[in-house]
Amino acid sequence: MSVSYHITTRCNNREFRLTRLECRQVFLYILKKAIKKYDFKLYGLCIMSNHVHYLIEPQKAEDLPKIMHLINWYSAMCFNRMLHRTGHFWEKRYHATSFPNSDTKRALNTLRYIHANPQAAGMQQGFFYDFSNYGVYERLGDDGLTTWHPAFLTLGETLDDCARKYKGFCQQYQPKAKSQKRFFWGNVLLPKLTQRTQKSRNNKTKNPPPKKDEEAQRFWELWLENNPEIMAVAEKFIFANCYSPKFMAVFLNHYSYY
């Protein structure tokens, strides 16, 4: 029985550490390397400013910890160097829930929840987002990473029909209101203390931390060289999923897209 896993990883202290374009480009490249190594299916993806959602199907259940270790370890190592910081980058190992692929209702609801994250966060009104894979479900393109979920393929007799019905299904999404948190004086004081501590740490870590091993150093050097392989993986994903490929071509200085 094939099983999908909804994975969530958050930045430590829920800090907004994933806002830089360079970090997201490297992250997509790491995903590509992980897919190549473990041959898992990436059904859903959304990279937000302080967390990431995935919907994946590993070849074997025991592959899941290996997949997430590779992604989280490499990304933490690279991002700490890129952001001139040390310590834990990710808040926890990861959070995962599973369900059989035959549960089409849950699969579609999970996909829609992942793709609706930017809208639910008030970042935009529509579903197209440069760093989620909603675009390949509506446009039926190829972003180099995504495999269509089997539940998506049950929506219609043709791919165009599946895409049309999934679009309509997403447009019906109503995000649940988040519960209000109780407010204490510590909620005001602690963030200020945290900011002071973080500034102090940043002043002490102006230079990137030393390398941990040769493999990590080689990967870091790939990014420093503005490696075309990293750029190619990231841009293929972005152009397939962004709202306006022509606008994105101008933003990334790729006028040849026209």
C-alpha positions as YAML, in Angstrom:
chain: A
units: angstrom
residues:
- id: 1
  name: MET
  ca: [0.00, 0.00, 0.00]
- id: 2
  name: SER
  ca: [1.46, 3.37, -1.05]
- id: 3
  name: VAL
  ca: [1.48, 6.02, 1.66]
- id: 4
  name: SER
  ca: [1.86, 9.80, 1.53]
- id: 5
  name: TYR
  ca: [3.46, 11.85, 4.30]
- id: 6
  name: HIS
  ca: [2.60, 15.46, 5.07]
- id: 7
  name: ILE
  ca: [5.84, 16.90, 6.47]
- id: 8
  name: THR
  ca: [6.29, 20.26, 8.19]
- id: 9
  name: THR
  ca: [9.61, 21.76, 9.25]
- id: 10
  name: ARG
  ca: [9.96, 25.13, 11.00]
- id: 11
  name: CYS
  ca: [12.85, 27.49, 11.55]
- id: 12
  name: ASN
  ca: [14.17, 27.55, 15.09]
- id: 13
  name: ASN
  ca: [12.11, 29.91, 17.27]
- id: 14
  name: ARG
  ca: [9.90, 30.32, 14.20]
- id: 15
  name: GLU
  ca: [12.23, 33.03, 12.96]
- id: 16
  name: PHE
  ca: [11.83, 34.25, 9.37]
- id: 17
  name: ARG
  ca: [15.03, 32.73, 8.00]
- id: 18
  name: LEU
  ca: [13.79, 31.58, 4.59]
- id: 19
  name: THR
  ca: [13.08, 34.95, 3.01]
- id: 20
  name: ARG
  ca: [16.25, 35.26, 0.89]
- id: 21
  name: LEU
  ca: [15.98, 34.18, -2.75]
- id: 22
  name: GLU
  ca: [19.42, 32.56, -2.53]
- id: 23
  name: CYS
  ca: [18.33, 30.35, 0.37]
- id: 24
  name: ARG
  ca: [15.28, 29.18, -1.53]
- id: 25
  name: GLN
  ca: [17.31, 28.47, -4.66]
- id: 26
  name: VAL
  ca: [19.72, 26.31, -2.68]
- id: 27
  name: PHE
  ca: [16.83, 24.59, -0.91]
- id: 28
  name: LEU
  ca: [15.27, 23.55, -4.22]
- id: 29
  name: TYR
  ca: [18.63, 22.19, -5.35]
- id: 30
  name: ILE
  ca: [18.94, 20.16, -2.15]
- id: 31
  name: LEU
  ca: [15.46, 18.73, -2.77]
- id: 32
  name: LYS
  ca: [16.53, 17.73, -6.28]
- id: 33
  name: LYS
  ca: [19.59, 15.92, -4.89]
- id: 34
  name: ALA
  ca: [17.48, 14.17, -2.25]
- id: 35
  name: ILE
  ca: [14.94, 12.98, -4.86]
- id: 36
  name: LYS
  ca: [17.76, 11.65, -7.02]
- id: 37
  name: LYS
  ca: [19.35, 9.79, -4.09]
- id: 38
  name: TYR
  ca: [16.24, 8.26, -2.51]
- id: 39
  name: ASP
  ca: [13.88, 8.18, -5.52]
- id: 40
  name: PHE
  ca: [10.88, 9.48, -3.60]
- id: 41
  name: LYS
  ca: [7.87, 11.30, -5.07]
- id: 42
  name: LEU
  ca: [7.34, 14.94, -4.22]
- id: 43
  name: TYR
  ca: [3.62, 15.66, -4.55]
- id: 44
  name: GLY
  ca: [3.25, 18.95, -2.68]
- id: 45
  name: LEU
  ca: [5.64, 21.73, -1.67]
- id: 46
  name: CYS
  ca: [5.39, 25.23, -0.24]
- id: 47
  name: ILE
  ca: [8.39, 27.16, 1.08]
- id: 48
  name: MET
  ca: [7.20, 29.89, 3.41]
- id: 49
  name: SER
  ca: [9.28, 32.50, 5.27]
- id: 50
  name: ASN
  ca: [9.72, 30.43, 8.43]
- id: 51
  name: HIS
  ca: [8.51, 26.93, 7.58]
- id: 52
  name: VAL
  ca: [8.19, 24.40, 4.78]
- id: 53
  name: HIS
  ca: [5.37, 22.01, 3.88]
- id: 54
  name: TYR
  ca: [5.92, 18.84, 1.84]
- id: 55
  name: LEU
  ca: [3.71, 16.01, 0.67]
- id: 56
  name: ILE
  ca: [5.92, 13.08, -0.29]
- id: 57
  name: GLU
  ca: [5.83, 9.35, -0.92]
- id: 58
  name: PRO
  ca: [9.08, 7.53, -0.11]
- id: 59
  name: GLN
  ca: [9.90, 4.18, -1.67]
- id: 60
  name: LYS
  ca: [9.94, 2.66, 1.82]
- id: 61
  name: ALA
  ca: [8.71, 4.03, 5.16]
- id: 62
  name: GLU
  ca: [12.19, 3.61, 6.62]
- id: 63
  name: ASP
  ca: [13.54, 6.00, 3.98]
- id: 64
  name: LEU
  ca: [11.64, 8.97, 5.44]
- id: 65
  name: PRO
  ca: [14.10, 9.75, 8.29]
- id: 66
  name: LYS
  ca: [17.01, 9.46, 5.84]
- id: 67
  name: ILE
  ca: [15.33, 11.82, 3.36]
- id: 68
  name: MET
  ca: [14.57, 14.42, 6.00]
- id: 69
  name: HIS
  ca: [18.02, 14.12, 7.57]
- id: 70
  name: LEU
  ca: [19.67, 14.82, 4.21]
- id: 71
  name: ILE
  ca: [17.41, 17.81, 3.46]
- id: 72
  name: ASN
  ca: [17.57, 19.34, 6.94]
- id: 73
  name: TRP
  ca: [21.27, 18.75, 7.54]
- id: 74
  name: TYR
  ca: [22.46, 20.16, 4.21]
- id: 75
  name: SER
  ca: [20.07, 23.10, 4.29]
- id: 76
  name: ALA
  ca: [20.98, 23.99, 7.90]
- id: 77
  name: MET
  ca: [24.67, 23.87, 7.10]
- id: 78
  name: CYS
  ca: [24.29, 26.05, 4.01]
- id: 79
  name: PHE
  ca: [21.83, 28.55, 5.50]
- id: 80
  name: ASN
  ca: [23.91, 29.08, 8.64]
- id: 81
  name: ARG
  ca: [26.88, 29.98, 6.48]
- id: 82
  name: MET
  ca: [24.85, 32.14, 4.12]
- id: 83
  name: LEU
  ca: [23.23, 34.03, 7.01]
- id: 84
  name: HIS
  ca: [26.40, 34.20, 9.12]
- id: 85
  name: ARG
  ca: [24.86, 32.42, 12.07]
- id: 86
  name: THR
  ca: [25.45, 29.30, 14.19]
- id: 87
  name: GLY
  ca: [23.30, 26.89, 16.17]
- id: 88
  name: HIS
  ca: [20.10, 25.06, 15.30]
- id: 89
  name: PHE
  ca: [18.47, 26.26, 12.12]
- id: 90
  name: TRP
  ca: [15.40, 24.03, 12.25]
- id: 91
  name: GLU
  ca: [13.18, 24.05, 15.33]
- id: 92
  name: LYS
  ca: [12.74, 20.29, 15.57]
- id: 93
  name: ARG
  ca: [13.54, 17.25, 13.51]
- id: 94
  name: TYR
  ca: [10.25, 17.48, 11.56]
- id: 95
  name: HIS
  ca: [6.54, 16.79, 12.02]
- id: 96
  name: ALA
  ca: [4.88, 14.11, 9.90]
- id: 97
  name: THR
  ca: [1.42, 12.64, 9.42]
- id: 98
  name: SER
  ca: [0.67, 9.80, 7.02]
- id: 99
  name: PHE
  ca: [-2.29, 8.46, 5.08]
- id: 100
  name: PRO
  ca: [-2.81, 5.93, 2.30]
- id: 101
  name: ASN
  ca: [-2.87, 7.29, -1.23]
- id: 102
  name: SER
  ca: [-6.23, 5.59, -1.66]
- id: 103
  name: ASP
  ca: [-7.71, 8.20, 0.71]
- id: 104
  name: THR
  ca: [-8.32, 10.67, -2.11]
- id: 105
  name: LYS
  ca: [-10.34, 13.08, 0.01]
- id: 106
  name: ARG
  ca: [-7.55, 13.54, 2.55]
- id: 107
  name: ALA
  ca: [-4.91, 13.69, -0.16]
- id: 108
  name: LEU
  ca: [-6.72, 16.49, -2.01]
- id: 109
  name: ASN
  ca: [-7.45, 18.39, 1.21]
- id: 110
  name: THR
  ca: [-3.77, 18.13, 2.21]
- id: 111
  name: LEU
  ca: [-2.56, 19.30, -1.19]
- id: 112
  name: ARG
  ca: [-4.96, 22.23, -1.10]
- id: 113
  name: TYR
  ca: [-3.91, 23.13, 2.44]
- id: 114
  name: ILE
  ca: [-0.25, 23.20, 1.37]
- id: 115
  name: HIS
  ca: [-0.95, 25.26, -1.74]
- id: 116
  name: ALA
  ca: [-3.21, 27.66, 0.18]
- id: 117
  name: ASN
  ca: [-0.55, 28.56, 2.76]
- id: 118
  name: PRO
  ca: [0.54, 31.87, 1.13]
- id: 119
  name: GLN
  ca: [-3.09, 32.95, 0.75]
- id: 120
  name: ALA
  ca: [-4.00, 31.95, 4.31]
- id: 121
  name: ALA
  ca: [-1.01, 33.94, 5.57]
- id: 122
  name: GLY
  ca: [-2.30, 37.06, 3.80]
- id: 123
  name: MET
  ca: [0.62, 37.19, 1.38]
- id: 124
  name: GLN
  ca: [-1.53, 37.06, -1.76]
- id: 125
  name: GLN
  ca: [-5.03, 36.39, -3.02]
- id: 126
  name: GLY
  ca: [-4.46, 33.62, -5.57]
- id: 127
  name: PHE
  ca: [-2.76, 30.25, -5.41]
- id: 128
  name: PHE
  ca: [0.18, 30.76, -7.79]
- id: 129
  name: TYR
  ca: [3.34, 31.22, -5.73]
- id: 130
  name: ASP
  ca: [6.96, 31.14, -6.86]
- id: 131
  name: PHE
  ca: [7.91, 28.60, -4.21]
- id: 132
  name: SER
  ca: [4.98, 26.19, -4.13]
- id: 133
  name: ASN
  ca: [4.19, 23.62, -6.79]
- id: 134
  name: TYR
  ca: [0.57, 24.64, -7.32]
- id: 135
  name: GLY
  ca: [1.46, 25.84, -10.81]
- id: 136
  name: VAL
  ca: [2.21, 22.37, -12.17]
- id: 137
  name: TYR
  ca: [-1.23, 21.22, -11.04]
- id: 138
  name: GLU
  ca: [-3.10, 24.04, -12.77]
- id: 139
  name: ARG
  ca: [-0.82, 24.52, -15.79]
- id: 140
  name: LEU
  ca: [0.21, 20.84, -16.10]
- id: 141
  name: GLY
  ca: [3.84, 21.87, -16.60]
- id: 142
  name: ASP
  ca: [7.10, 20.34, -15.45]
- id: 143
  name: ASP
  ca: [9.09, 21.98, -12.64]
- id: 144
  name: GLY
  ca: [11.72, 19.24, -12.45]
- id: 145
  name: LEU
  ca: [10.68, 18.14, -8.94]
- id: 146
  name: THR
  ca: [6.95, 17.44, -8.79]
- id: 147
  name: THR
  ca: [4.97, 14.26, -9.46]
- id: 148
  name: TRP
  ca: [1.18, 14.62, -9.66]
- id: 149
  name: HIS
  ca: [-0.54, 12.91, -6.76]
- id: 150
  name: PRO
  ca: [-2.70, 9.89, -7.74]
- id: 151
  name: ALA
  ca: [-5.70, 11.60, -6.09]
- id: 152
  name: PHE
  ca: [-5.30, 14.53, -8.50]
- id: 153
  name: LEU
  ca: [-5.43, 12.13, -11.45]
- id: 154
  name: THR
  ca: [-8.79, 10.77, -10.31]
- id: 155
  name: LEU
  ca: [-10.50, 14.15, -10.70]
- id: 156
  name: GLY
  ca: [-11.23, 13.81, -14.42]
- id: 157
  name: GLU
  ca: [-10.90, 11.72, -17.54]
- id: 158
  name: THR
  ca: [-8.20, 13.97, -19.02]
- id: 159
  name: LEU
  ca: [-5.35, 15.96, -17.50]
- id: 160
  name: ASP
  ca: [-7.02, 19.21, -18.53]
- id: 161
  name: ASP
  ca: [-10.15, 18.12, -16.71]
- id: 162
  name: CYS
  ca: [-8.13, 17.22, -13.60]
- id: 163
  name: ALA
  ca: [-6.44, 20.63, -13.64]
- id: 164
  name: ARG
  ca: [-9.73, 22.49, -14.09]
- id: 165
  name: LYS
  ca: [-11.42, 20.61, -11.25]
- id: 166
  name: TYR
  ca: [-8.45, 21.01, -8.91]
- id: 167
  name: LYS
  ca: [-8.44, 24.75, -9.59]
- id: 168
  name: GLY
  ca: [-12.12, 24.94, -8.69]
- id: 169
  name: PHE
  ca: [-11.53, 22.81, -5.59]
- id: 170
  name: CYS
  ca: [-8.80, 25.19, -4.42]
- id: 171
  name: GLN
  ca: [-10.94, 28.26, -5.02]
- id: 172
  name: GLN
  ca: [-13.49, 26.85, -2.56]
- id: 173
  name: TYR
  ca: [-10.89, 26.79, 0.23]
- id: 174
  name: GLN
  ca: [-11.85, 28.57, 3.44]
- id: 175
  name: PRO
  ca: [-8.93, 28.81, 5.93]
- id: 176
  name: LYS
  ca: [-9.82, 28.13, 9.51]
- id: 177
  name: ALA
  ca: [-9.51, 31.07, 11.89]
- id: 178
  name: LYS
  ca: [-6.53, 30.71, 14.18]
- id: 179
  name: SER
  ca: [-7.26, 30.64, 17.89]
- id: 180
  name: GLN
  ca: [-6.28, 33.75, 19.83]
- id: 181
  name: LYS
  ca: [-3.29, 33.31, 22.12]
- id: 182
  name: ARG
  ca: [-3.55, 34.46, 25.70]
- id: 183
  name: PHE
  ca: [-1.44, 37.55, 26.30]
- id: 184
  name: PHE
  ca: [1.02, 37.91, 29.19]
- id: 185
  name: TRP
  ca: [3.59, 40.57, 30.00]
- id: 186
  name: GLY
  ca: [6.26, 38.03, 29.11]
- id: 187
  name: ASN
  ca: [5.07, 38.07, 25.52]
- id: 188
  name: VAL
  ca: [6.37, 41.64, 25.30]
- id: 189
  name: LEU
  ca: [9.51, 41.27, 27.38]
- id: 190
  name: LEU
  ca: [10.86, 38.00, 26.00]
- id: 191
  name: PRO
  ca: [10.96, 39.04, 22.31]
- id: 192
  name: LYS
  ca: [12.97, 42.12, 23.25]
- id: 193
  name: LEU
  ca: [15.45, 40.02, 25.23]
- id: 194
  name: THR
  ca: [15.64, 37.54, 22.35]
- id: 195
  name: GLN
  ca: [16.35, 40.31, 19.86]
- id: 196
  name: ARG
  ca: [19.18, 41.65, 22.04]
- id: 197
  name: THR
  ca: [20.65, 38.17, 22.39]
- id: 198
  name: GLN
  ca: [20.40, 37.58, 18.65]
- id: 199
  name: LYS
  ca: [22.12, 40.89, 17.88]
- id: 200
  name: SER
  ca: [24.91, 39.94, 20.25]
- id: 201
  name: ARG
  ca: [25.31, 36.57, 18.53]
- id: 202
  name: ASN
  ca: [25.30, 38.16, 15.10]
- id: 203
  name: ASN
  ca: [28.09, 40.54, 16.13]
- id: 204
  name: LYS
  ca: [30.18, 37.58, 17.21]
- id: 205
  name: THR
  ca: [29.58, 35.63, 13.99]
- id: 206
  name: LYS
  ca: [30.43, 38.06, 11.23]
- id: 207
  name: ASN
  ca: [32.52, 35.40, 9.51]
- id: 208
  name: PRO
  ca: [31.05, 32.09, 8.30]
- id: 209
  name: PRO
  ca: [31.63, 29.19, 10.72]
- id: 210
  name: PRO
  ca: [34.44, 26.72, 9.92]
- id: 211
  name: LYS
  ca: [33.69, 23.72, 7.72]
- id: 212
  name: LYS
  ca: [32.35, 20.58, 9.38]
- id: 213
  name: ASP
  ca: [33.61, 18.08, 6.80]
- id: 214
  name: GLU
  ca: [34.82, 17.92, 3.21]
- id: 215
  name: GLU
  ca: [31.43, 17.01, 1.71]
- id: 216
  name: ALA
  ca: [29.73, 19.95, 3.39]
- id: 217
  name: GLN
  ca: [32.52, 22.28, 2.30]
- id: 218
  name: ARG
  ca: [32.20, 21.19, -1.33]
- id: 219
  name: PHE
  ca: [28.47, 21.85, -1.30]
- id: 220
  name: TRP
  ca: [29.03, 25.26, 0.24]
- id: 221
  name: GLU
  ca: [31.57, 26.14, -2.42]
- id: 222
  name: LEU
  ca: [29.08, 25.20, -5.15]
- id: 223
  name: TRP
  ca: [26.79, 27.97, -3.96]
- id: 224
  name: LEU
  ca: [29.60, 30.48, -3.54]
- id: 225
  name: GLU
  ca: [30.46, 29.98, -7.20]
- id: 226
  name: ASN
  ca: [26.87, 30.83, -8.18]
- id: 227
  name: ASN
  ca: [26.80, 27.35, -9.62]
- id: 228
  name: PRO
  ca: [24.72, 27.18, -12.84]
- id: 229
  name: GLU
  ca: [23.35, 23.74, -11.85]
- id: 230
  name: ILE
  ca: [21.78, 25.24, -8.72]
- id: 231
  name: MET
  ca: [20.37, 28.15, -10.70]
- id: 232
  name: ALA
  ca: [18.95, 25.84, -13.39]
- id: 233
  name: VAL
  ca: [17.10, 23.65, -10.88]
- id: 234
  name: ALA
  ca: [15.66, 26.65, -9.03]
- id: 235
  name: GLU
  ca: [14.64, 28.59, -12.12]
- id: 236
  name: LYS
  ca: [12.92, 25.61, -13.75]
- id: 237
  name: PHE
  ca: [10.81, 25.25, -10.60]
- id: 238
  name: ILE
  ca: [10.08, 28.98, -10.31]
- id: 239
  name: PHE
  ca: [9.10, 29.49, -13.96]
- id: 240
  name: ALA
  ca: [6.76, 26.48, -13.86]
- id: 241
  name: ASN
  ca: [4.95, 27.68, -10.75]
- id: 242
  name: CYS
  ca: [5.06, 31.49, -10.61]
- id: 243
  name: TYR
  ca: [2.05, 33.61, -11.53]
- id: 244
  name: SER
  ca: [3.74, 35.40, -14.43]
- id: 245
  name: PRO
  ca: [6.77, 33.73, -16.07]
- id: 246
  name: LYS
  ca: [7.42, 36.84, -18.19]
- id: 247
  name: PHE
  ca: [7.56, 39.08, -15.11]
- id: 248
  name: MET
  ca: [9.79, 36.55, -13.35]
- id: 249
  name: ALA
  ca: [12.14, 36.52, -16.34]
- id: 250
  name: VAL
  ca: [12.61, 40.27, -15.96]
- id: 251
  name: PHE
  ca: [13.05, 39.94, -12.19]
- id: 252
  name: LEU
  ca: [15.75, 37.29, -12.64]
- id: 253
  name: ASN
  ca: [17.30, 39.18, -15.59]
- id: 254
  name: HIS
  ca: [16.50, 36.36, -18.03]
- id: 255
  name: TYR
  ca: [15.20, 38.34, -20.96]
- id: 256
  name: SER
  ca: [15.87, 35.32, -23.20]
- id: 257
  name: TYR
  ca: [12.65, 33.84, -21.78]
- id: 258
  name: TYR
  ca: [10.70, 35.92, -24.25]
...
